């Protein structure tokens, strides 16, 4: 049975998509079969980090939701194309992505007509089974909406990302309250975009004290990440970087949880 | 983890009882407003996708009559459906088709 892990943040731009991509590939590098679904239908984009452009995929999650194809037809094996700074990466597991469409018409159609939330649930389970996944990561739209609530409700583990920012702090309390009402078994907080000047230990202590939930990792804001600008998997490009070390530490914790 | 019982006291989470008649269409957000017992059964069933009465009874660890009542209540409120399968009927969450947003039609047409 695949472990379903959803990645959330109450506010946008916390680094959900980049961290999801990095953590998922880190888990796959341990020999696991990993799937990622982009449920951010309104503002998709994780496929961009993997270098997949709209022309290189024929099916997206949207097609599945409209009944145009089976869920497994929307999954792309990204493993052969993973890039390091100087060539192809070679990892022992497999990474699959179900992208959401970046076509304006497709996005508008979903907003206009809505879709069956139950279909999304069936799709996750079917995908995990068909691809024989060990882990399924769900990247989400910031804040709370129907697909986010579903992905929280069916998760075995949930990762909430926040910045050391007062608005993020208040919003995270909301997400946590909702997660508790949906009986999520495991919750981990990740603090991202921490200014270099902040003391790691005191940020972790503050956040843990505030929510009573474990901080699984802390990531500093860094120049290399800004330069990569979502054009690749950070840890494959900068394997020695502290950000990358932290990605692997989080991946290990997630794998230890099951 | 915050204390669950605490949260149920907050009236922001009270779900208005629906007047009898046709059950309303439910969304994921409605689920948040269910009382603890109903909500945790729904949460469990969402993960299972579906379950037979016997499985629900085993999960709740309660007498069958009580499980039946709970399931019927959820059906009446529009959260649950019974799906007739080959051998035994299965209970399945019925999370509604998400309603599209109300925006003037010409705006959508311009986008398609
Ligand atoms: N630690 C970091 N240091 C510097 N830049 C970062 C860091 N983490 C993420 N970023 C940058 O922040 C931007 C937003 O990241 P990303 O798209 O992953 O966030 P998101 O939470 O998925 O956003 P959205 O809410 O819009 O889906 C990207 O440009 C990314 O490169
Ligand atoms: Mg994103």
mmCIF file of N, CA, C and O in Angstrom, chain A residues 147-237:
data_model
loop_
_atom_site.group_PDB
_atom_site.id
_atom_site.type_symbol
_atom_site.label_atom_id
_atom_site.label_comp_id
_atom_site.label_asym_id
_atom_site.label_seq_id
_atom_site.Cartn_x
_atom_site.Cartn_y
_atom_site.Cartn_z
ATOM 1 N N UNK A 147 -10.341 20.345 -3.231
ATOM 2 C CA UNK A 147 -9.371 19.292 -3.542
ATOM 3 C C UNK A 147 -8.294 19.214 -2.459
ATOM 4 O O UNK A 147 -7.787 18.134 -2.141
ATOM 5 N N UNK A 148 -7.971 20.360 -1.858
ATOM 6 C CA UNK A 148 -7.011 20.352 -0.758
ATOM 7 C C UNK A 148 -7.591 19.611 0.442
ATOM 8 O O UNK A 148 -6.911 18.796 1.067
ATOM 9 N N UNK A 149 -8.856 19.871 0.763
ATOM 10 C CA UNK A 149 -9.492 19.174 1.886
ATOM 11 C C UNK A 149 -9.502 17.670 1.646
ATOM 12 O O UNK A 149 -9.213 16.886 2.544
ATOM 13 N N UNK A 150 -9.797 17.268 0.407
ATOM 14 C CA UNK A 150 -9.790 15.838 0.118
ATOM 15 C C UNK A 150 -8.388 15.271 0.306
ATOM 16 O O UNK A 150 -8.209 14.232 0.937
ATOM 17 N N UNK A 151 -7.403 15.971 -0.234
ATOM 18 C CA UNK A 151 -6.052 15.417 -0.153
ATOM 19 C C UNK A 151 -5.587 15.341 1.311
ATOM 20 O O UNK A 151 -4.890 14.409 1.688
ATOM 21 N N UNK A 152 -6.013 16.286 2.137
ATOM 22 C CA UNK A 152 -5.675 16.194 3.562
ATOM 23 C C UNK A 152 -6.378 14.974 4.175
ATOM 24 O O UNK A 152 -5.770 14.186 4.886
ATOM 25 N N UNK A 153 -7.670 14.835 3.846
ATOM 26 C CA UNK A 153 -8.479 13.786 4.478
ATOM 27 C C UNK A 153 -7.962 12.383 4.186
ATOM 28 O O UNK A 153 -8.088 11.494 5.024
ATOM 29 N N UNK A 154 -7.384 12.181 3.011
ATOM 30 C CA UNK A 154 -6.966 10.819 2.678
ATOM 31 C C UNK A 154 -5.467 10.590 2.882
ATOM 32 O O UNK A 154 -4.963 9.522 2.581
ATOM 33 N N UNK A 155 -4.764 11.577 3.436
ATOM 34 C CA UNK A 155 -3.310 11.438 3.602
ATOM 35 C C UNK A 155 -2.945 10.558 4.786
ATOM 36 O O UNK A 155 -3.598 10.597 5.816
ATOM 37 N N UNK A 156 -1.866 9.832 4.613
ATOM 38 C CA UNK A 156 -1.259 9.134 5.753
ATOM 39 C C UNK A 156 -0.351 10.092 6.491
ATOM 40 O O UNK A 156 -0.127 9.958 7.683
ATOM 41 N N UNK A 157 0.189 11.028 5.753
ATOM 42 C CA UNK A 157 1.051 12.024 6.363
ATOM 43 C C UNK A 157 0.848 13.354 5.667
ATOM 44 O O UNK A 157 0.509 13.406 4.482
ATOM 45 N N UNK A 158 1.028 14.422 6.415
ATOM 46 C CA UNK A 158 0.831 15.740 5.833
ATOM 47 C C UNK A 158 2.023 16.603 6.188
ATOM 48 O O UNK A 158 2.518 16.562 7.322
ATOM 49 N N UNK A 159 2.486 17.354 5.207
ATOM 50 C CA UNK A 159 3.600 18.268 5.435
ATOM 51 C C UNK A 159 3.060 19.684 5.259
ATOM 52 O O UNK A 159 2.455 19.995 4.232
ATOM 53 N N UNK A 160 3.239 20.517 6.261
ATOM 54 C CA UNK A 160 2.786 21.903 6.158
ATOM 55 C C UNK A 160 4.016 22.804 6.125
ATOM 56 O O UNK A 160 4.888 22.707 6.985
ATOM 57 N N UNK A 161 4.070 23.642 5.097
ATOM 58 C CA UNK A 161 5.231 24.517 4.935
ATOM 59 C C UNK A 161 4.863 25.942 5.332
ATOM 60 O O UNK A 161 3.797 26.444 4.973
ATOM 61 N N UNK A 162 5.738 26.556 6.112
ATOM 62 C CA UNK A 162 5.504 27.944 6.492
ATOM 63 C C UNK A 162 6.817 28.702 6.476
ATOM 64 O O UNK A 162 7.885 28.112 6.561
ATOM 65 N N UNK A 163 6.699 30.003 6.314
ATOM 66 C CA UNK A 163 7.863 30.879 6.428
ATOM 67 C C UNK A 163 7.830 31.495 7.829
ATOM 68 O O UNK A 163 6.761 31.531 8.449
ATOM 69 N N UNK A 164 8.966 31.987 8.306
ATOM 70 C CA UNK A 164 8.920 32.661 9.601
ATOM 71 C C UNK A 164 8.291 34.043 9.414
ATOM 72 O O UNK A 164 8.993 35.041 9.319
ATOM 73 N N UNK A 165 7.002 34.081 9.341
ATOM 74 C CA UNK A 165 6.263 35.291 8.994
ATOM 75 C C UNK A 165 4.948 35.248 9.761
ATOM 76 O O UNK A 165 4.329 34.189 9.858
ATOM 77 N N UNK A 166 4.528 36.346 10.288
ATOM 78 C CA UNK A 166 3.363 36.359 11.159
ATOM 79 C C UNK A 166 2.092 35.862 10.449
ATOM 80 O O UNK A 166 1.295 35.123 11.021
ATOM 81 N N UNK A 167 1.919 36.259 9.180
ATOM 82 C CA UNK A 167 0.726 35.803 8.453
ATOM 83 C C UNK A 167 0.765 34.286 8.241
ATOM 84 O O UNK A 167 -0.254 33.610 8.322
ATOM 85 N N UNK A 168 1.958 33.755 7.961
ATOM 86 C CA UNK A 168 2.091 32.301 7.810
ATOM 87 C C UNK A 168 1.795 31.609 9.133
ATOM 88 O O UNK A 168 1.150 30.561 9.181
ATOM 89 N N UNK A 169 2.283 32.190 10.230
ATOM 90 C CA UNK A 169 2.065 31.586 11.545
ATOM 91 C C UNK A 169 0.576 31.459 11.844
ATOM 92 O O UNK A 169 0.102 30.408 12.267
ATOM 93 N N UNK A 170 -0.169 32.520 11.595
ATOM 94 C CA UNK A 170 -1.604 32.501 11.906
ATOM 95 C C UNK A 170 -2.335 31.530 10.976
ATOM 96 O O UNK A 170 -3.196 30.773 11.401
ATOM 97 N N UNK A 171 -1.973 31.557 9.705
ATOM 98 C CA UNK A 171 -2.620 30.673 8.735
ATOM 99 C C UNK A 171 -2.347 29.201 9.014
ATOM 100 O O UNK A 171 -3.214 28.344 8.831
ATOM 101 N N UNK A 172 -1.138 28.897 9.461
ATOM 102 C CA UNK A 172 -0.774 27.511 9.750
ATOM 103 C C UNK A 172 -1.649 26.939 10.862
ATOM 104 O O UNK A 172 -2.012 25.760 10.832
ATOM 105 N N UNK A 173 -2.018 27.781 11.807
ATOM 106 C CA UNK A 173 -2.907 27.324 12.886
ATOM 107 C C UNK A 173 -4.245 26.870 12.298
ATOM 108 O O UNK A 173 -4.815 25.863 12.740
ATOM 109 N N UNK A 174 -4.716 27.570 11.278
ATOM 110 C CA UNK A 174 -5.975 27.200 10.624
ATOM 111 C C UNK A 174 -5.833 25.836 9.950
ATOM 112 O O UNK A 174 -6.651 24.936 10.134
ATOM 113 N N UNK A 175 -4.757 25.688 9.169
ATOM 114 C CA UNK A 175 -4.534 24.415 8.466
ATOM 115 C C UNK A 175 -4.442 23.265 9.463
ATOM 116 O O UNK A 175 -4.991 22.186 9.242
ATOM 117 N N UNK A 176 -3.754 23.494 10.578
ATOM 118 C CA UNK A 176 -3.608 22.444 11.586
ATOM 119 C C UNK A 176 -4.947 22.058 12.201
ATOM 120 O O UNK A 176 -5.224 20.875 12.418
ATOM 121 N N UNK A 177 -5.766 23.048 12.465
ATOM 122 C CA UNK A 177 -7.070 22.758 13.072
ATOM 123 C C UNK A 177 -7.899 21.900 12.115
ATOM 124 O O UNK A 177 -8.532 20.922 12.520
ATOM 125 N N UNK A 178 -7.861 22.248 10.842
ATOM 126 C CA UNK A 178 -8.600 21.483 9.839
ATOM 127 C C UNK A 178 -8.038 20.059 9.727
ATOM 128 O O UNK A 178 -8.779 19.080 9.687
ATOM 129 N N UNK A 179 -6.713 19.941 9.711
ATOM 130 C CA UNK A 179 -6.080 18.615 9.608
ATOM 131 C C UNK A 179 -6.498 17.730 10.786
ATOM 132 O O UNK A 179 -6.725 16.536 10.628
ATOM 133 N N UNK A 180 -6.609 18.328 11.955
ATOM 134 C CA UNK A 180 -7.016 17.550 13.118
ATOM 135 C C UNK A 180 -8.461 17.095 12.999
ATOM 136 O O UNK A 180 -8.808 15.981 13.379
ATOM 137 N N UNK A 181 -9.288 17.926 12.418
ATOM 138 C CA UNK A 181 -10.690 17.530 12.217
ATOM 139 C C UNK A 181 -10.801 16.432 11.164
ATOM 140 O O UNK A 181 -11.825 15.770 11.067
ATOM 141 N N UNK A 182 -9.791 16.286 10.327
ATOM 142 C CA UNK A 182 -9.816 15.259 9.284
ATOM 143 C C UNK A 182 -8.982 14.035 9.681
ATOM 144 O O UNK A 182 -8.725 13.151 8.866
ATOM 145 N N UNK A 183 -8.560 13.984 10.940
ATOM 146 C CA UNK A 183 -7.859 12.814 11.496
ATOM 147 C C UNK A 183 -6.590 12.426 10.744
ATOM 148 O O UNK A 183 -6.325 11.239 10.521
ATOM 149 N N UNK A 184 -5.796 13.391 10.327
ATOM 150 C CA UNK A 184 -4.530 13.060 9.661
ATOM 151 C C UNK A 184 -3.578 12.426 10.684
ATOM 152 O O UNK A 184 -3.315 13.015 11.725
ATOM 153 N N UNK A 185 -3.082 11.219 10.390
ATOM 154 C CA UNK A 185 -2.281 10.513 11.395
ATOM 155 C C UNK A 185 -0.934 11.174 11.723
ATOM 156 O O UNK A 185 -0.523 11.175 12.874
ATOM 157 N N UNK A 186 -0.239 11.684 10.705
ATOM 158 C CA UNK A 186 1.095 12.250 10.952
ATOM 159 C C UNK A 186 1.185 13.635 10.333
ATOM 160 O O UNK A 186 0.879 13.800 9.158
ATOM 161 N N UNK A 187 1.637 14.593 11.114
ATOM 162 C CA UNK A 187 1.802 15.944 10.576
ATOM 163 C C UNK A 187 3.221 16.430 10.855
ATOM 164 O O UNK A 187 3.739 16.238 11.961
ATOM 165 N N UNK A 188 3.840 16.996 9.835
ATOM 166 C CA UNK A 188 5.194 17.536 9.984
ATOM 167 C C UNK A 188 5.206 18.980 9.469
ATOM 168 O O UNK A 188 4.608 19.275 8.442
ATOM 169 N N UNK A 189 5.880 19.848 10.192
ATOM 170 C CA UNK A 189 6.014 21.224 9.718
ATOM 171 C C UNK A 189 7.396 21.407 9.113
ATOM 172 O O UNK A 189 8.381 20.873 9.619
ATOM 173 N N UNK A 190 7.469 22.160 8.018
ATOM 174 C CA UNK A 190 8.759 22.548 7.462
ATOM 175 C C UNK A 190 8.799 24.070 7.414
ATOM 176 O O UNK A 190 7.845 24.698 6.942
ATOM 177 N N UNK A 191 9.872 24.638 7.894
ATOM 178 C CA UNK A 191 10.009 26.090 7.837
ATOM 179 C C UNK A 191 10.944 26.409 6.682
ATOM 180 O O UNK A 191 12.076 25.908 6.632
ATOM 181 N N UNK A 192 10.474 27.201 5.747
ATOM 182 C CA UNK A 192 11.278 27.515 4.563
ATOM 183 C C UNK A 192 11.519 29.028 4.478
ATOM 184 O O UNK A 192 10.851 29.817 5.130
ATOM 185 N N UNK A 193 12.500 29.366 3.643
ATOM 186 C CA UNK A 193 12.836 30.778 3.391
ATOM 187 C C UNK A 193 13.229 31.505 4.670
ATOM 188 O O UNK A 193 12.843 32.659 4.879
ATOM 189 N N UNK A 194 13.955 30.818 5.512
ATOM 190 C CA UNK A 194 14.405 31.426 6.760
ATOM 191 C C UNK A 194 15.608 32.329 6.451
ATOM 192 O O UNK A 194 16.574 31.868 5.829
ATOM 193 N N UNK A 195 15.549 33.605 6.834
ATOM 194 C CA UNK A 195 16.692 34.489 6.582
ATOM 195 C C UNK A 195 17.955 33.935 7.255
ATOM 196 O O UNK A 195 17.877 33.360 8.340
ATOM 197 N N UNK A 196 19.098 34.105 6.559
ATOM 198 C CA UNK A 196 20.370 33.547 7.060
ATOM 199 C C UNK A 196 20.680 34.010 8.479
ATOM 200 O O UNK A 196 21.308 33.304 9.247
ATOM 201 N N UNK A 197 20.220 35.228 8.810
ATOM 202 C CA UNK A 197 20.554 35.808 10.110
ATOM 203 C C UNK A 197 19.823 35.133 11.279
ATOM 204 O O UNK A 197 20.245 35.254 12.419
ATOM 205 N N UNK A 198 18.734 34.437 10.981
ATOM 206 C CA UNK A 198 17.964 33.801 12.068
ATOM 207 C C UNK A 198 18.704 32.597 12.630
ATOM 208 O O UNK A 198 19.354 31.853 11.898
ATOM 209 N N UNK A 199 18.565 32.382 13.938
ATOM 210 C CA UNK A 199 19.166 31.199 14.566
ATOM 211 C C UNK A 199 18.256 29.993 14.378
ATOM 212 O O UNK A 199 17.100 30.000 14.783
ATOM 213 N N UNK A 200 18.815 28.950 13.758
ATOM 214 C CA UNK A 200 18.066 27.748 13.453
ATOM 215 C C UNK A 200 17.319 27.187 14.674
ATOM 216 O O UNK A 200 16.119 26.968 14.629
ATOM 217 N N UNK A 201 18.081 26.963 15.751
ATOM 218 C CA UNK A 201 17.474 26.313 16.914
ATOM 219 C C UNK A 201 16.323 27.132 17.499
ATOM 220 O O UNK A 201 15.304 26.567 17.904
ATOM 221 N N UNK A 202 16.501 28.450 17.514
ATOM 222 C CA UNK A 202 15.447 29.244 18.157
ATOM 223 C C UNK A 202 14.190 29.318 17.285
ATOM 224 O O UNK A 202 13.073 29.326 17.807
ATOM 225 N N UNK A 203 14.347 29.287 15.950
ATOM 226 C CA UNK A 203 13.163 29.253 15.076
ATOM 227 C C UNK A 203 12.422 27.930 15.281
ATOM 228 O O UNK A 203 11.196 27.899 15.463
ATOM 229 N N UNK A 204 13.166 26.824 15.279
ATOM 230 C CA UNK A 204 12.542 25.511 15.455
ATOM 231 C C UNK A 204 11.797 25.438 16.789
ATOM 232 O O UNK A 204 10.645 24.994 16.858
ATOM 233 N N UNK A 205 12.478 25.915 17.839
ATOM 234 C CA UNK A 205 11.865 25.888 19.174
ATOM 235 C C UNK A 205 10.572 26.697 19.204
ATOM 236 O O UNK A 205 9.557 26.240 19.727
ATOM 237 N N UNK A 206 10.650 27.889 18.615
ATOM 238 C CA UNK A 206 9.484 28.781 18.607
ATOM 239 C C UNK A 206 8.290 28.131 17.911
ATOM 240 O O UNK A 206 7.175 28.156 18.428
ATOM 241 N N UNK A 207 8.562 27.550 16.734
ATOM 242 C CA UNK A 207 7.475 26.966 15.943
ATOM 243 C C UNK A 207 6.907 25.740 16.654
ATOM 244 O O UNK A 207 5.690 25.569 16.754
ATOM 245 N N UNK A 208 7.787 24.900 17.187
ATOM 246 C CA UNK A 208 7.306 23.699 17.878
ATOM 247 C C UNK A 208 6.482 24.057 19.106
ATOM 248 O O UNK A 208 5.457 23.444 19.378
ATOM 249 N N UNK A 209 6.934 25.064 19.839
ATOM 250 C CA UNK A 209 6.219 25.474 21.050
ATOM 251 C C UNK A 209 4.842 26.021 20.689
ATOM 252 O O UNK A 209 3.852 25.765 21.350
ATOM 253 N N UNK A 210 4.801 26.729 19.581
ATOM 254 C CA UNK A 210 3.556 27.359 19.173
ATOM 255 C C UNK A 210 2.477 26.347 18.783
ATOM 256 O O UNK A 210 1.314 26.506 19.107
ATOM 257 N N UNK A 211 2.866 25.303 18.068
ATOM 258 C CA UNK A 211 1.866 24.376 17.523
ATOM 259 C C UNK A 211 1.871 22.995 18.180
ATOM 260 O O UNK A 211 0.968 22.206 17.945
ATOM 261 N N UNK A 212 2.897 22.675 18.917
ATOM 262 C CA UNK A 212 2.976 21.336 19.494
ATOM 263 C C UNK A 212 3.131 20.265 18.425
ATOM 264 O O UNK A 212 2.712 19.131 18.611
ATOM 265 N N UNK A 213 3.665 20.628 17.271
ATOM 266 C CA UNK A 213 3.876 19.677 16.169
ATOM 267 C C UNK A 213 5.364 19.706 15.817
ATOM 268 O O UNK A 213 6.003 20.758 15.880
ATOM 269 N N UNK A 214 5.901 18.551 15.435
ATOM 270 C CA UNK A 214 7.321 18.461 15.121
ATOM 271 C C UNK A 214 7.709 19.293 13.897
ATOM 272 O O UNK A 214 7.022 19.252 12.880
ATOM 273 N N UNK A 215 8.819 19.993 14.011
ATOM 274 C CA UNK A 215 9.408 20.636 12.841
ATOM 275 C C UNK A 215 10.372 19.624 12.228
ATOM 276 O O UNK A 215 11.364 19.235 12.844
ATOM 277 N N UNK A 216 10.060 19.173 11.022
ATOM 278 C CA UNK A 216 10.858 18.132 10.389
ATOM 279 C C UNK A 216 12.073 18.678 9.648
ATOM 280 O O UNK A 216 12.989 17.939 9.304
ATOM 281 N N UNK A 217 12.078 19.987 9.401
ATOM 282 C CA UNK A 217 13.203 20.564 8.672
ATOM 283 C C UNK A 217 13.115 22.076 8.618
ATOM 284 O O UNK A 217 12.028 22.649 8.737
ATOM 285 N N UNK A 218 14.273 22.673 8.456
ATOM 286 C CA UNK A 218 14.325 24.137 8.325
ATOM 287 C C UNK A 218 15.233 24.475 7.158
ATOM 288 O O UNK A 218 16.351 23.954 7.048
ATOM 289 N N UNK A 219 14.750 25.314 6.267
ATOM 290 C CA UNK A 219 15.487 25.650 5.048
ATOM 291 C C UNK A 219 15.726 27.141 4.980
ATOM 292 O O UNK A 219 14.780 27.928 5.090
ATOM 293 N N UNK A 220 16.983 27.497 4.772
ATOM 294 C CA UNK A 220 17.290 28.920 4.658
ATOM 295 C C UNK A 220 16.973 29.442 3.268
ATOM 296 O O UNK A 220 17.038 28.702 2.279
ATOM 297 N N UNK A 221 16.649 30.712 3.231
ATOM 298 C CA UNK A 221 16.506 31.382 1.948
ATOM 299 C C UNK A 221 17.899 31.430 1.330
ATOM 300 O O UNK A 221 18.857 31.771 2.015
ATOM 301 N N UNK A 222 18.034 31.071 0.069
ATOM 302 C CA UNK A 222 19.379 31.076 -0.502
ATOM 303 C C UNK A 222 19.414 31.501 -1.952
ATOM 304 O O UNK A 222 18.448 31.342 -2.696
ATOM 305 N N UNK A 223 20.555 32.018 -2.308
ATOM 306 C CA UNK A 223 20.792 32.610 -3.615
ATOM 307 C C UNK A 223 20.711 31.561 -4.738
ATOM 308 O O UNK A 223 20.131 31.802 -5.798
ATOM 309 N N UNK A 224 21.279 30.377 -4.492
ATOM 310 C CA UNK A 224 21.333 29.330 -5.526
ATOM 311 C C UNK A 224 19.917 28.928 -5.952
ATOM 312 O O UNK A 224 19.645 28.685 -7.128
ATOM 313 N N UNK A 225 19.033 28.856 -4.947
ATOM 314 C CA UNK A 225 17.630 28.491 -5.215
ATOM 315 C C UNK A 225 16.965 29.559 -6.082
ATOM 316 O O UNK A 225 16.233 29.240 -7.023
ATOM 317 N N UNK A 226 17.259 30.800 -5.766
ATOM 318 C CA UNK A 226 16.692 31.904 -6.557
ATOM 319 C C UNK A 226 17.202 31.839 -7.988
ATOM 320 O O UNK A 226 16.465 32.069 -8.940
ATOM 321 N N UNK A 227 18.495 31.497 -8.132
ATOM 322 C CA UNK A 227 19.074 31.433 -9.471
ATOM 323 C C UNK A 227 18.539 30.259 -10.282
ATOM 324 O O UNK A 227 18.295 30.377 -11.469
ATOM 325 N N UNK A 228 18.338 29.121 -9.599
ATOM 326 C CA UNK A 228 17.807 27.949 -10.306
ATOM 327 C C UNK A 228 16.395 28.266 -10.802
ATOM 328 O O UNK A 228 15.966 27.772 -11.848
ATOM 329 N N UNK A 229 15.674 29.097 -10.031
ATOM 330 C CA UNK A 229 14.369 29.634 -10.452
ATOM 331 C C UNK A 229 13.419 28.546 -10.981
ATOM 332 O O UNK A 229 12.869 28.662 -12.076
ATOM 333 N N UNK A 230 13.243 27.506 -10.195
ATOM 334 C CA UNK A 230 12.309 26.428 -10.537
ATOM 335 C C UNK A 230 12.611 25.753 -11.873
ATOM 336 O O UNK A 230 11.711 25.263 -12.540
ATOM 337 N N UNK A 231 13.914 25.744 -12.274
ATOM 338 C CA UNK A 231 14.221 25.092 -13.538
ATOM 339 C C UNK A 231 14.906 23.746 -13.335
ATOM 340 O O UNK A 231 15.485 23.194 -14.261
ATOM 341 N N UNK A 232 14.817 23.204 -12.130
ATOM 342 C CA UNK A 232 15.411 21.894 -11.903
ATOM 343 C C UNK A 232 15.224 21.455 -10.462
ATOM 344 O O UNK A 232 14.691 22.199 -9.638
ATOM 345 N N UNK A 233 15.666 20.213 -10.194
ATOM 346 C CA UNK A 233 15.607 19.673 -8.832
ATOM 347 C C UNK A 233 16.862 20.143 -8.108
ATOM 348 O O UNK A 233 17.975 19.724 -8.445
ATOM 349 N N UNK A 234 16.660 21.003 -7.134
ATOM 350 C CA UNK A 234 17.777 21.678 -6.484
ATOM 351 C C UNK A 234 18.857 20.721 -5.988
ATOM 352 O O UNK A 234 20.048 20.915 -6.261
ATOM 353 N N UNK A 235 18.458 19.676 -5.278
ATOM 354 C CA UNK A 235 19.496 18.833 -4.662
ATOM 355 C C UNK A 235 20.315 18.058 -5.684
ATOM 356 O O UNK A 235 21.460 17.688 -5.403
ATOM 357 N N UNK A 236 19.750 17.837 -6.859
ATOM 358 C CA UNK A 236 20.532 17.178 -7.908
ATOM 359 C C UNK A 236 21.586 18.139 -8.461
ATOM 360 O O UNK A 236 22.665 17.715 -8.879
ATOM 361 N N UNK A 237 21.276 19.434 -8.441
ATOM 362 C CA UNK A 237 22.228 20.444 -8.939
ATOM 363 C C UNK A 237 23.258 20.818 -7.889
ATOM 364 O O UNK A 237 24.390 21.138 -8.218
#
